[in-house]
Amino acid sequence: MDGAHNAGPRSNGRQGGRVLADALVAQGIDLVFAVPGESYLDVLDGLYDVRDKVRLVTCRFEAGAVNMAEAYGKLTGRPAAAMVTRGPGACHGAIGVHIAMQDSTPMLLFVGQIPFEETDRDSFQEIDYRRMFGPVAKWVTQIDDASRIPELIAHAVDVATSGRPGPVVIALSEEMQKTLVTVPDIGRADIARPFPDPAAVARMAQLIAAAERPLLVLGGTCWTEAGRAAIGAFARRFDLPVAVGFRRQQLYDGTQATFVGDLGVGSDPALIAAAKESDLILAIGTRLGEAVTQGYTLFDMAGGKPIVHVHPDAGELGRVFRPTLGITADLNAFAQACASLSPDATPWSGWTRKLRAQREAGRAIRDYPGPLNLSAVMHELEALLPARAVLTCDAGNFATWPARFMNFADGQRFIGPTNGAMGYAVPAAIGAAIAFPEQMVVGFVGDGGFLMTGQEIATAFHHGAAPIILVFNNSMYGTIRMYQERTYPGRISGTALTNPDFAKFIEAFGGHGETVTETAQFTPAFRRAVASGKPAVIELRIDPEQITSRTTITQLRASKT
Ligand SMILES: Cc1ncc(C[n+]2csc(CCOP(=O)(O)OP(=O)(O)O)c2C)c(N)n1
Ligand SMILES: [Mg+2]
């Protein structure tokens, strides 16, 4: 792991809080996103001593803090830590644990716990975190003995980053944080990653050679730059069409002639049809979950469609769809193993060109009614983005605009919550902007999602970060309205919203605000936002009638049978 070191034995006694801070350093964890609580004062004090090695980011809401840590793990493959207080803090922070679990993101969540001696009295803010987070986290533990901190933190990082990565929750009993102990720090172990069985890789090559319409579906987390480069080179050598899984655009260069779109919610119907039509699915790193498989309808479960499924967790292979060939491997090791393969011929090249042409036709600028044409705006934004940028996305219908109309280049990392959690994009953008101050960071969010965690913008100001947030304002919880109109046309219930002036909202913090009502206003507004050097919000006043890029409310009502 990057930044790891062996701290070596130490003989002086340290308080538990300091041992914990040192354990983070020993594990190479250099970012903590926190909302403080009196339940972990000693850890905060320990962090004071290591402040030149571990950056403590003070947040305004626990859901914001955990989303920042989750986004960092998604972007780097390395866990950041979130810290919250017991009871209420843990409850607010729970959403990030669910995201990290469903999205397979390495993350550590520390929860200040009540004094151990008060356990099971339903004492102030008491929760049993093993029970609360048991079904949501990859592992939950509680540290009651300060001398075990180095061991348990080292194991927590191992669990978070190995196999199918995920979140680990660590509760910290209050008294043990004060206890003086003499215990050595424990560094990272050099653990070799599981390589794929060479015979299985050879069998995969045979299956590809026999295919006419193969489709590579790329997903998963903890890809390294080298791993992404190797799997990209493999795809291009074989001229395979590459679709990315739901919100996994950061894994593949969308400008390549082999990129054919994303398989998830709101995908291009032409790509979904192609996935059904293909005669070999190479699912590499992705879970074959509900979003990617269109509600488990894309393939038949009995194994009728040849599938090669590569995943670091054997438990994911055949979980729903029987693969023809399952390969358990570390994804980067798998990509490296593919370097030795090359095709004799690529008779499917015409199919690859056809899928790419479909992608490009699907994302061409279209004639939408109204003064603000979002297809044109997305193309303008694509042209404005620098070579390296982080793009964070919330959950909602607006999210289909960037996914449909923008191809992200290799250094442009587009991430979002694959579990569909609203309130993600703003904190994720702030976390990314704090972690990577040299990169442009742009968040995409609806009016609904923005007012869930938009106040975290204060954290950006406090820590000198300047993300640009695009708020797609249709004055409603548009996604739910879409379902509503399909099922109960014209009966609007619980989905309309009244919004503030979003430009004034950010101006109140001292940031830069823009309101865009016409297509031609977008590029100058974006340029002004960048030039301001401040956190910025650009409100896009979109036509509520255009409920998705593919349909209008009127069309939805008419389609009800
Ligand atoms: C935390 C959370 N709460 C509720 C939902 C259910 N939900 C999914 S999309 C959506 C509406 C999103 O509204 P907005 O952010 O304005 O985006 P729009 O769909 O209007 O583009 C809701 C309420 C969710 N996915 N996550
Ligand atoms: Mg909305």
Coordinates of C-alpha atoms and ligand atoms in Angstrom, one line a residue:
M1 CA 0.0 0.0 0.0
D2 CA 1.3 3.5 -0.9
G3 CA 2.6 5.5 2.0
A4 CA 2.9 2.4 4.3
H5 CA 5.7 2.1 6.6
N6 CA 6.8 -0.1 9.5
A7 CA 6.9 2.2 12.5
G8 CA 8.8 -0.3 14.5
P9 CA 8.4 -1.1 18.2
R10 CA 8.0 1.8 20.7
S11 CA 8.6 1.5 24.4
N12 CA 7.1 4.7 25.8
G13 CA 3.6 4.5 27.2
R14 CA 0.9 6.2 25.1
Q15 CA -2.8 7.0 25.6
G16 CA -5.2 4.9 23.5
G17 CA -6.2 8.0 21.5
R18 CA -2.6 8.6 20.5
V19 CA -2.0 4.9 19.8
L20 CA -5.0 5.1 17.4
A21 CA -3.6 8.2 15.6
D22 CA -0.2 6.4 15.3
A23 CA -1.9 3.3 14.0
L24 CA -3.5 5.4 11.2
V25 CA 0.0 6.7 10.3
A26 CA 1.4 3.2 10.4
Q27 CA -1.3 2.1 8.0
G28 CA -0.7 4.9 5.5
I29 CA -4.1 6.6 6.2
D30 CA -3.5 10.3 5.9
L31 CA -7.1 11.7 5.6
V32 CA -9.8 11.8 8.3
F33 CA -13.2 13.3 7.7
A34 CA -14.9 14.0 11.0
V35 CA -17.7 15.6 12.9
P36 CA -16.4 15.7 16.5
G37 CA -18.0 14.3 19.6
E38 CA -17.1 14.2 23.3
S39 CA -17.0 10.4 22.8
Y40 CA -13.6 10.5 21.1
L41 CA -11.8 13.5 22.5
D42 CA -8.7 11.5 23.2
V43 CA -8.5 10.4 19.5
L44 CA -8.9 14.0 18.4
D45 CA -6.1 14.9 20.8
G46 CA -3.9 12.0 19.4
L47 CA -4.6 13.4 15.9
Y48 CA -3.3 16.8 17.1
D49 CA 0.1 15.1 17.7
V50 CA 0.3 13.6 14.2
R51 CA -1.3 16.6 12.4
D52 CA 1.7 16.9 10.0
K53 CA 1.0 13.3 8.8
V54 CA -2.8 12.9 9.0
R55 CA -5.1 15.7 7.7
L56 CA -8.2 16.2 9.8
V57 CA -11.1 17.6 7.8
T58 CA -13.8 19.0 10.0
C59 CA -17.2 18.5 8.4
R60 CA -20.7 19.8 9.1
F61 CA -22.8 16.6 8.8
E62 CA -21.8 13.0 9.4
A63 CA -23.4 11.9 6.1
G64 CA -21.1 14.5 4.4
A65 CA -18.0 13.2 6.2
V66 CA -18.6 9.5 5.3
N67 CA -19.4 10.4 1.7
M68 CA -16.1 12.3 1.5
A69 CA -14.2 9.3 2.8
E70 CA -16.1 7.0 0.5
A71 CA -15.3 9.1 -2.6
Y72 CA -11.6 9.1 -1.6
G73 CA -11.6 5.3 -1.4
K74 CA -13.4 5.1 -4.8
L75 CA -10.9 7.4 -6.5
T76 CA -7.7 6.0 -5.0
G77 CA -8.4 2.4 -3.9
R78 CA -7.0 3.3 -0.5
P79 CA -9.3 3.8 2.5
A80 CA -9.8 7.2 4.2
A81 CA -11.2 7.3 7.6
A82 CA -14.4 9.0 8.7
M83 CA -15.0 9.7 12.4
V84 CA -18.3 10.3 14.1
T85 CA -19.7 10.3 17.5
R86 CA -21.9 7.6 19.0
G87 CA -25.7 7.3 18.6
P88 CA -26.8 10.3 16.6
G89 CA -23.5 10.7 14.8
A90 CA -23.4 7.0 13.8
C91 CA -27.0 7.1 12.6
H92 CA -26.2 10.1 10.4
G93 CA -23.1 8.5 9.1
A94 CA -24.8 5.1 8.3
I95 CA -25.6 6.1 4.7
G96 CA -21.9 6.2 3.7
V97 CA -21.4 2.7 5.1
H98 CA -24.2 1.4 2.9
I99 CA -22.7 3.2 -0.2
A100 CA -19.3 1.8 0.5
M101 CA -20.7 -1.7 1.0
Q102 CA -22.9 -1.8 -2.2
D103 CA -20.2 0.0 -4.2
S104 CA -17.3 -2.2 -2.8
T105 CA -15.3 0.8 -1.6
P106 CA -12.6 0.5 1.0
M107 CA -13.4 2.8 4.0
L108 CA -13.0 3.0 7.7
L109 CA -15.7 4.5 9.9
F110 CA -14.7 5.2 13.5
V111 CA -17.4 5.7 16.1
G112 CA -16.7 7.1 19.5
Q113 CA -18.5 4.7 21.9
I114 CA -20.0 5.1 25.4
P115 CA -17.9 4.1 28.4
F116 CA -17.6 0.3 28.3
E117 CA -18.6 0.0 32.0
E118 CA -22.0 1.5 31.1
T119 CA -22.7 -1.1 28.4
D120 CA -26.3 -2.5 28.1
R121 CA -27.9 0.2 30.4
D122 CA -29.4 2.0 27.4
S123 CA -27.1 4.7 28.5
F124 CA -26.8 8.1 26.8
Q125 CA -26.4 7.6 23.0
E126 CA -25.7 3.9 23.4
I127 CA -25.9 1.6 20.4
D128 CA -24.5 -1.8 19.8
Y129 CA -22.6 -1.2 16.5
R130 CA -22.0 -4.9 15.8
R131 CA -25.8 -5.3 15.5
M132 CA -26.5 -1.9 13.9
F133 CA -23.9 -2.2 11.1
G134 CA -23.7 -6.0 11.0
P135 CA -25.7 -6.4 7.7
V136 CA -24.4 -3.1 6.2
A137 CA -20.7 -3.2 6.8
K138 CA -18.0 -5.7 5.7
W139 CA -16.8 -6.0 9.2
V140 CA -17.7 -4.4 12.5
T141 CA -15.5 -4.4 15.6
Q142 CA -15.2 -2.6 18.9
I143 CA -11.9 -1.8 20.6
D144 CA -12.2 -2.1 24.4
D145 CA -8.5 -2.6 25.2
A146 CA -6.0 0.0 24.0
S147 CA -3.2 -2.5 23.6
R148 CA -5.1 -4.1 20.8
I149 CA -5.5 -0.9 18.7
P150 CA -2.5 -1.6 16.3
E151 CA -3.6 -5.2 15.7
L152 CA -7.3 -4.3 15.0
I153 CA -6.6 -1.3 12.8
A154 CA -4.1 -3.3 10.7
H155 CA -6.7 -6.0 10.3
A156 CA -9.4 -3.5 9.5
V157 CA -7.4 -2.1 6.6
D158 CA -6.7 -5.6 5.4
V159 CA -10.4 -6.4 5.4
A160 CA -11.4 -3.1 3.8
T161 CA -9.0 -3.5 0.9
S162 CA -8.9 -7.2 0.2
G163 CA -11.3 -9.5 -1.8
R164 CA -14.4 -7.5 -2.5
P165 CA -13.4 -4.2 -0.8
G166 CA -15.8 -2.6 1.6
P167 CA -16.4 -0.5 4.8
V168 CA -15.2 -1.5 8.2
V169 CA -16.8 0.1 11.3
I170 CA -14.7 0.4 14.4
A171 CA -16.3 1.5 17.7
L172 CA -13.9 3.0 20.3
S173 CA -14.9 2.5 23.9
E174 CA -14.5 5.7 25.8
E175 CA -12.2 4.7 28.7
M176 CA -9.7 2.7 26.5
Q177 CA -8.9 5.9 24.6
K178 CA -7.4 7.3 27.8
T179 CA -5.6 4.2 29.0
L180 CA -1.8 4.3 29.0
V181 CA -0.4 1.4 27.2
T182 CA 3.0 0.3 25.9
V183 CA 2.4 -1.4 22.6
P184 CA 4.4 -1.4 19.3
D185 CA 2.8 0.1 16.1
I186 CA 2.1 -2.4 13.3
G187 CA 2.8 -1.5 9.7
R188 CA 1.4 -2.9 6.5
A189 CA 2.2 -6.4 5.5
D190 CA 3.3 -7.0 1.9
I191 CA 0.6 -9.4 0.8
A192 CA 0.8 -10.8 -2.7
R193 CA -2.4 -10.4 -4.7
P194 CA -4.2 -13.5 -6.0
F195 CA -3.2 -14.1 -9.7
P196 CA -5.7 -15.8 -12.0
D197 CA -5.3 -19.4 -12.9
P198 CA -3.3 -19.4 -16.2
A199 CA -5.4 -22.2 -17.5
A200 CA -8.5 -20.1 -16.9
V201 CA -7.0 -17.2 -18.7
A202 CA -6.2 -19.4 -21.7
R203 CA -9.7 -20.8 -21.7
M204 CA -11.0 -17.2 -21.7
A205 CA -8.9 -16.5 -24.8
Q206 CA -10.4 -19.6 -26.5
L207 CA -13.9 -18.3 -25.7
I208 CA -13.1 -14.9 -27.1
A209 CA -11.7 -16.5 -30.2
A210 CA -14.9 -18.4 -30.8
A211 CA -17.2 -15.4 -30.3
E212 CA -18.7 -13.2 -33.0
R213 CA -20.3 -10.5 -30.8
P214 CA -18.3 -10.2 -27.5
L215 CA -18.9 -7.4 -25.0
L216 CA -16.6 -6.5 -22.2
V217 CA -18.4 -5.0 -19.1
L218 CA -15.9 -3.3 -16.9
G219 CA -16.5 -2.5 -13.2
G220 CA -15.3 -2.9 -9.7
T221 CA -13.0 -0.9 -7.5
C222 CA -9.3 -0.7 -6.3
W223 CA -8.1 -0.6 -9.9
T224 CA -4.6 0.9 -10.0
E225 CA -3.5 3.2 -12.9
A226 CA -1.3 0.3 -14.1
G227 CA -4.2 -2.1 -13.9
R228 CA -6.6 0.2 -15.8
A229 CA -3.9 0.8 -18.4
A230 CA -3.4 -3.0 -18.8
I231 CA -7.0 -3.8 -19.1
G232 CA -7.5 -0.9 -21.5
A233 CA -4.6 -2.2 -23.7
F234 CA -6.1 -5.7 -23.6
A235 CA -9.5 -4.4 -24.8
R236 CA -7.9 -2.4 -27.6
R237 CA -5.6 -5.2 -28.7
F238 CA -8.6 -7.4 -29.0
D239 CA -10.7 -4.6 -30.4
L240 CA -13.4 -5.5 -27.9
P241 CA -16.4 -3.2 -27.3
V242 CA -16.2 -2.0 -23.7
A243 CA -19.2 -0.9 -21.6
V244 CA -18.6 0.3 -18.1
G245 CA -20.9 -0.8 -15.2
F246 CA -23.3 1.7 -13.6
R247 CA -21.4 4.8 -12.6
R248 CA -18.0 3.2 -13.3
Q249 CA -17.0 5.7 -16.0
Q250 CA -13.7 6.4 -14.3
L251 CA -12.4 2.9 -15.3
Y252 CA -12.3 3.4 -19.1
D253 CA -11.3 6.1 -21.5
G254 CA -14.5 7.2 -23.1
T255 CA -12.7 8.8 -26.0
Q256 CA -11.5 5.4 -27.3
A257 CA -13.2 3.9 -30.3
T258 CA -13.8 0.8 -28.2
F259 CA -16.0 2.6 -25.5
V260 CA -19.6 1.9 -26.1
G261 CA -21.4 3.4 -23.1
D262 CA -22.5 2.5 -19.6
L263 CA -24.8 -0.3 -18.5
G264 CA -26.9 0.8 -15.6
V265 CA -30.0 2.9 -14.8
G266 CA -31.1 5.1 -17.8
S267 CA -28.7 3.3 -20.2
D268 CA -29.1 3.6 -24.0
P269 CA -31.7 1.1 -25.1
A270 CA -29.4 0.3 -28.1
L271 CA -26.6 -0.8 -25.7
I272 CA -29.1 -2.9 -23.7
A273 CA -30.2 -4.6 -26.9
A274 CA -26.6 -5.1 -27.9
A275 CA -25.8 -6.8 -24.5
K276 CA -28.8 -9.1 -25.1
E277 CA -27.6 -9.8 -28.6
S278 CA -23.9 -10.4 -27.7
D279 CA -22.7 -14.0 -27.7
L280 CA -20.1 -13.6 -25.0
I281 CA -20.1 -11.3 -22.0
L282 CA -16.7 -10.6 -20.4
A283 CA -17.7 -9.2 -17.0
I284 CA -14.4 -8.0 -15.5
G285 CA -14.5 -6.6 -12.0
T286 CA -18.2 -5.8 -12.1
R287 CA -20.8 -7.5 -9.9
L288 CA -23.6 -8.7 -12.1
G289 CA -26.0 -6.7 -9.9
E290 CA -29.4 -5.2 -10.5
A291 CA -28.4 -2.0 -12.2
V292 CA -25.9 -3.5 -14.6
T293 CA -28.2 -6.4 -15.5
Q294 CA -31.3 -4.2 -15.9
G295 CA -33.2 -5.7 -13.0
Y296 CA -31.6 -9.2 -13.5
T297 CA -33.3 -9.4 -17.0
L298 CA -30.3 -9.0 -19.3
F299 CA -29.2 -12.6 -19.3
D300 CA -31.0 -15.8 -18.3
M301 CA -29.9 -17.2 -15.0
A302 CA -29.4 -20.8 -16.0
G303 CA -26.3 -19.9 -18.0
G304 CA -27.8 -19.7 -21.5
K305 CA -25.6 -16.7 -22.3
P306 CA -21.8 -17.4 -22.3
I307 CA -20.4 -15.3 -19.5
V308 CA -16.8 -15.0 -18.3
H309 CA -17.0 -13.5 -14.9
V310 CA -13.8 -12.1 -13.2
H311 CA -14.1 -10.9 -9.6
P312 CA -11.8 -10.7 -6.6
D313 CA -14.5 -12.4 -4.4
A314 CA -15.4 -16.0 -5.4
G315 CA -18.7 -15.4 -3.6
E316 CA -19.8 -13.1 -6.5
L317 CA -19.2 -15.7 -9.2
G318 CA -22.5 -17.4 -10.0
R319 CA -24.3 -15.4 -7.3
V320 CA -27.2 -14.8 -9.7
F321 CA -26.0 -15.7 -13.2
R322 CA -24.1 -18.9 -13.9
P323 CA -20.9 -18.1 -15.6
T324 CA -19.4 -20.3 -18.3
L325 CA -16.1 -19.5 -16.8
G326 CA -15.6 -17.8 -13.4
I327 CA -12.2 -16.5 -12.5
T328 CA -11.3 -15.4 -9.0
A329 CA -8.4 -12.9 -9.1
D330 CA -7.2 -9.5 -8.0
L331 CA -8.3 -7.3 -10.8
N332 CA -4.9 -5.6 -11.4
A333 CA -3.3 -9.0 -11.4
F334 CA -5.8 -10.2 -13.9
A335 CA -5.2 -7.2 -16.1
Q336 CA -1.5 -8.0 -15.9
A337 CA -2.1 -11.7 -16.8
C338 CA -4.0 -10.5 -19.9
A339 CA -0.9 -8.7 -21.2
S340 CA 0.4 -12.0 -22.6
L341 CA -2.8 -12.5 -24.7
S342 CA -3.2 -11.4 -28.3
P343 CA -5.8 -12.3 -30.9
D344 CA -5.1 -14.2 -34.1
A345 CA -7.9 -12.1 -35.7
T346 CA -10.7 -9.8 -34.5
P347 CA -13.7 -10.8 -36.7
W348 CA -16.0 -8.9 -34.3
S349 CA -14.4 -5.6 -35.2
G350 CA -17.4 -4.6 -37.3
W351 CA -19.6 -5.3 -34.3
T352 CA -17.4 -3.1 -32.1
R353 CA -17.6 -0.3 -34.7
K354 CA -21.4 -0.7 -34.8
L355 CA -21.7 -0.4 -31.0
R356 CA -19.4 2.7 -31.0
A357 CA -21.4 4.3 -33.8
Q358 CA -24.5 3.7 -31.7
R359 CA -22.9 5.3 -28.7
E360 CA -21.9 8.3 -30.7
A361 CA -25.3 8.6 -32.4
G362 CA -27.0 8.3 -29.0
R363 CA -25.0 11.1 -27.5
A364 CA -25.3 13.5 -30.5
I365 CA -26.7 16.9 -29.6
R366 CA -30.5 16.8 -30.0
D367 CA -33.2 19.3 -30.5
Y368 CA -34.9 19.7 -27.2
P369 CA -37.7 22.2 -26.8
G370 CA -37.0 25.2 -24.5
P371 CA -34.1 27.7 -24.1
L372 CA -31.7 25.4 -22.2
N373 CA -30.6 22.4 -24.2
L374 CA -28.8 20.1 -21.8
S375 CA -27.4 17.9 -24.6
A376 CA -25.6 20.9 -25.9
V377 CA -24.6 22.0 -22.4
M378 CA -23.0 18.6 -21.7
H379 CA -21.0 18.7 -25.0
E380 CA -19.8 22.2 -24.1
L381 CA -18.8 21.0 -20.6
E382 CA -16.9 18.1 -22.2
A383 CA -14.9 20.6 -24.2
L384 CA -14.2 22.8 -21.1
L385 CA -12.9 20.1 -18.9
P386 CA -9.1 19.9 -18.4
A387 CA -7.3 16.6 -19.1
R388 CA -7.4 15.7 -15.4
A389 CA -10.6 16.3 -13.5
V390 CA -12.8 14.6 -10.9
L391 CA -16.5 14.5 -11.7
T392 CA -18.9 13.4 -8.9
C393 CA -22.5 12.5 -9.5
D394 CA -25.5 12.3 -7.3
A395 CA -28.6 10.1 -7.7
G396 CA -31.5 11.3 -9.8
N397 CA -32.8 11.6 -13.3
F398 CA -30.4 14.5 -14.1
A399 CA -27.5 12.0 -13.8
T400 CA -28.5 10.5 -17.2
W401 CA -27.5 13.8 -18.9
P402 CA -23.7 13.5 -18.3
A403 CA -23.8 9.7 -18.6
R404 CA -25.5 9.9 -22.0
F405 CA -23.9 12.9 -23.6
M406 CA -20.4 13.0 -22.2
N407 CA -17.4 10.8 -23.0
F408 CA -14.8 11.2 -20.2
A409 CA -11.2 11.0 -21.1
D410 CA -8.7 8.8 -19.3
G411 CA -7.7 11.4 -16.7
Q412 CA -11.3 12.5 -16.0
R413 CA -12.6 10.4 -13.2
F414 CA -16.4 10.3 -13.1
I415 CA -17.8 8.6 -10.0
G416 CA -21.2 8.2 -8.3
P417 CA -23.0 6.1 -5.8
T418 CA -24.0 2.8 -7.5
N419 CA -26.4 2.3 -4.7
G420 CA -28.4 5.3 -5.8
A421 CA -27.8 7.4 -2.7
M422 CA -28.9 11.1 -2.9
G423 CA -26.7 13.6 -1.1
Y424 CA -23.5 12.1 -2.4
A425 CA -22.1 14.4 -5.1
V426 CA -21.5 17.6 -3.1
P427 CA -19.5 16.0 -0.2
A428 CA -17.8 13.7 -2.7
A429 CA -16.7 16.7 -4.7
I430 CA -15.5 18.5 -1.6
G431 CA -13.6 15.4 -0.4
A432 CA -12.0 15.1 -3.8
A433 CA -11.2 18.8 -4.0
I434 CA -9.5 18.6 -0.6
A435 CA -7.6 15.5 -1.4
F436 CA -6.5 16.6 -4.9
P437 CA -6.3 20.4 -4.8
E438 CA -4.5 20.6 -8.1
Q439 CA -7.4 19.1 -10.0
M440 CA -10.7 20.6 -11.2
V441 CA -13.6 19.0 -9.4
V442 CA -17.2 19.3 -10.8
G443 CA -20.2 17.8 -9.0
F444 CA -23.5 17.0 -10.8
V445 CA -26.6 17.1 -8.5
G446 CA -30.3 17.6 -8.7
D447 CA -32.2 20.3 -6.7
G448 CA -33.4 17.5 -4.4
G449 CA -30.0 16.0 -3.7
F450 CA -28.3 19.4 -3.3
L451 CA -30.4 20.4 -0.4
M452 CA -29.6 17.1 1.4
T453 CA -25.9 17.8 1.8
G454 CA -25.3 21.1 0.0
Q455 CA -24.4 22.8 3.3
E456 CA -21.1 20.8 3.3
I457 CA -20.0 23.6 1.0
A458 CA -19.0 25.3 4.3
T459 CA -16.4 22.5 4.7
A460 CA -14.9 23.4 1.3
F461 CA -14.5 27.0 2.4
H462 CA -13.0 26.0 5.7
H463 CA -10.4 23.8 4.1
G464 CA -9.7 26.0 1.0
A465 CA -11.2 23.7 -1.6
A466 CA -13.1 25.0 -4.6
P467 CA -15.3 22.5 -6.3
I468 CA -17.8 23.6 -9.0
I469 CA -21.3 22.2 -8.4
L470 CA -23.9 22.0 -11.2
V471 CA -27.4 22.0 -9.8
F472 CA -30.0 20.6 -12.2
N473 CA -33.1 22.4 -11.0
N474 CA -36.5 21.0 -12.1
S475 CA -38.3 21.9 -8.8
M476 CA -39.1 18.3 -8.0
Y477 CA -37.9 14.9 -7.0
G478 CA -37.9 14.2 -10.7
T479 CA -37.1 10.5 -10.6
I480 CA -40.0 9.7 -8.3
R481 CA -42.3 12.0 -10.3
M482 CA -41.3 9.9 -13.4
Y483 CA -42.4 6.7 -11.7
Q484 CA -45.5 8.4 -10.4
E485 CA -46.6 9.7 -13.8
R486 CA -46.0 6.2 -15.3
T487 CA -48.2 4.5 -12.7
Y488 CA -50.5 7.2 -11.4
P489 CA -50.6 9.8 -14.3
G490 CA -51.4 13.4 -13.2
R491 CA -51.6 12.5 -9.5
I492 CA -48.6 14.5 -8.2
S493 CA -48.1 13.4 -4.6
G494 CA -45.1 14.2 -2.5
T495 CA -42.7 15.0 -5.3
A496 CA -43.0 18.8 -5.9
L497 CA -40.3 21.1 -4.3
T498 CA -39.9 24.8 -3.5
N499 CA -36.3 25.9 -3.9
P500 CA -34.1 28.7 -2.8
D501 CA -32.1 30.8 -5.2
F502 CA -29.1 28.5 -5.5
A503 CA -26.7 31.3 -6.7
K504 CA -27.6 33.4 -3.7
F505 CA -27.1 30.3 -1.5
I506 CA -23.5 29.9 -2.4
E507 CA -22.9 33.7 -2.4
A508 CA -24.0 33.7 1.3
F509 CA -21.0 31.5 2.0
G510 CA -18.7 33.8 0.0
G511 CA -18.7 31.6 -3.1
H512 CA -19.5 32.2 -6.8
G513 CA -23.0 31.7 -8.0
E514 CA -24.4 31.5 -11.6
T515 CA -27.9 30.9 -12.9
V516 CA -28.2 29.5 -16.4
T517 CA -31.5 29.6 -18.2
E518 CA -30.3 29.5 -21.8
T519 CA -27.8 27.3 -23.6
A520 CA -25.5 30.2 -24.6
Q521 CA -25.1 31.3 -21.0
F522 CA -23.4 28.0 -19.9
T523 CA -19.9 28.3 -21.2
P524 CA -19.3 31.9 -20.0
A525 CA -20.9 31.0 -16.6
F526 CA -18.6 28.0 -16.2
R527 CA -15.5 30.0 -17.2
R528 CA -16.4 32.7 -14.7
A529 CA -16.9 30.0 -12.0
V530 CA -13.4 28.6 -12.8
A531 CA -11.8 32.0 -12.9
S532 CA -13.3 32.9 -9.5
G533 CA -11.2 30.3 -7.8
K534 CA -13.9 29.9 -5.2
P535 CA -16.4 27.2 -4.5
A536 CA -19.1 27.7 -7.1
V537 CA -22.7 26.7 -7.8
I538 CA -24.1 26.9 -11.3
E539 CA -27.8 26.4 -11.3
L540 CA -29.2 25.0 -14.5
R541 CA -32.9 25.9 -14.7
I542 CA -34.2 22.9 -16.6
D543 CA -37.6 22.3 -18.2
P544 CA -39.5 20.1 -15.7
E545 CA -41.5 18.7 -18.7
Q546 CA -38.3 17.1 -20.0
I547 CA -38.3 14.5 -17.2
T548 CA -35.4 12.5 -18.8
S549 CA -33.3 12.9 -21.9
R550 CA -35.5 10.4 -23.6
T551 CA -39.0 11.3 -22.5
T552 CA -41.4 14.0 -21.4
I553 CA -44.1 14.0 -18.7
T554 CA -46.7 14.2 -21.5
Q555 CA -45.3 11.1 -23.1
L556 CA -45.2 9.3 -19.8
R557 CA -48.9 10.0 -19.2
A558 CA -49.8 8.9 -22.7
S559 CA -47.9 5.6 -22.3
K560 CA -50.0 4.5 -19.3
T561 CA -52.1 1.6 -20.5
Ligands
LIG1 C1 -31.1 9.3 0.2 C2 -32.1 9.0 -0.8 N1 -33.4 9.4 -0.5 C3 -34.4 9.1 -1.4 C4 -34.1 8.5 -2.6 C5 -35.2 8.2 -3.6 N2 -35.0 9.0 -4.7 C6 -34.4 8.6 -5.8 S1 -34.2 9.8 -7.0 C7 -35.1 10.9 -6.1 C8 -35.3 12.3 -6.6 C9 -34.1 13.0 -6.9 O1 -34.4 14.4 -7.1 P1 -33.4 15.4 -7.6 O2 -32.1 15.4 -6.8 O3 -34.0 16.7 -7.7 O4 -33.0 14.8 -9.1 P2 -34.1 14.7 -10.3 O5 -34.5 13.2 -10.3 O6 -35.2 15.7 -10.1 O7 -33.2 14.9 -11.5 C10 -35.5 10.3 -4.9 C11 -36.3 11.1 -3.9 C12 -32.8 8.1 -2.8 N3 -32.4 7.4 -3.9 N4 -31.8 8.4 -1.9
MG2 MG -35.0 17.6 -9.3

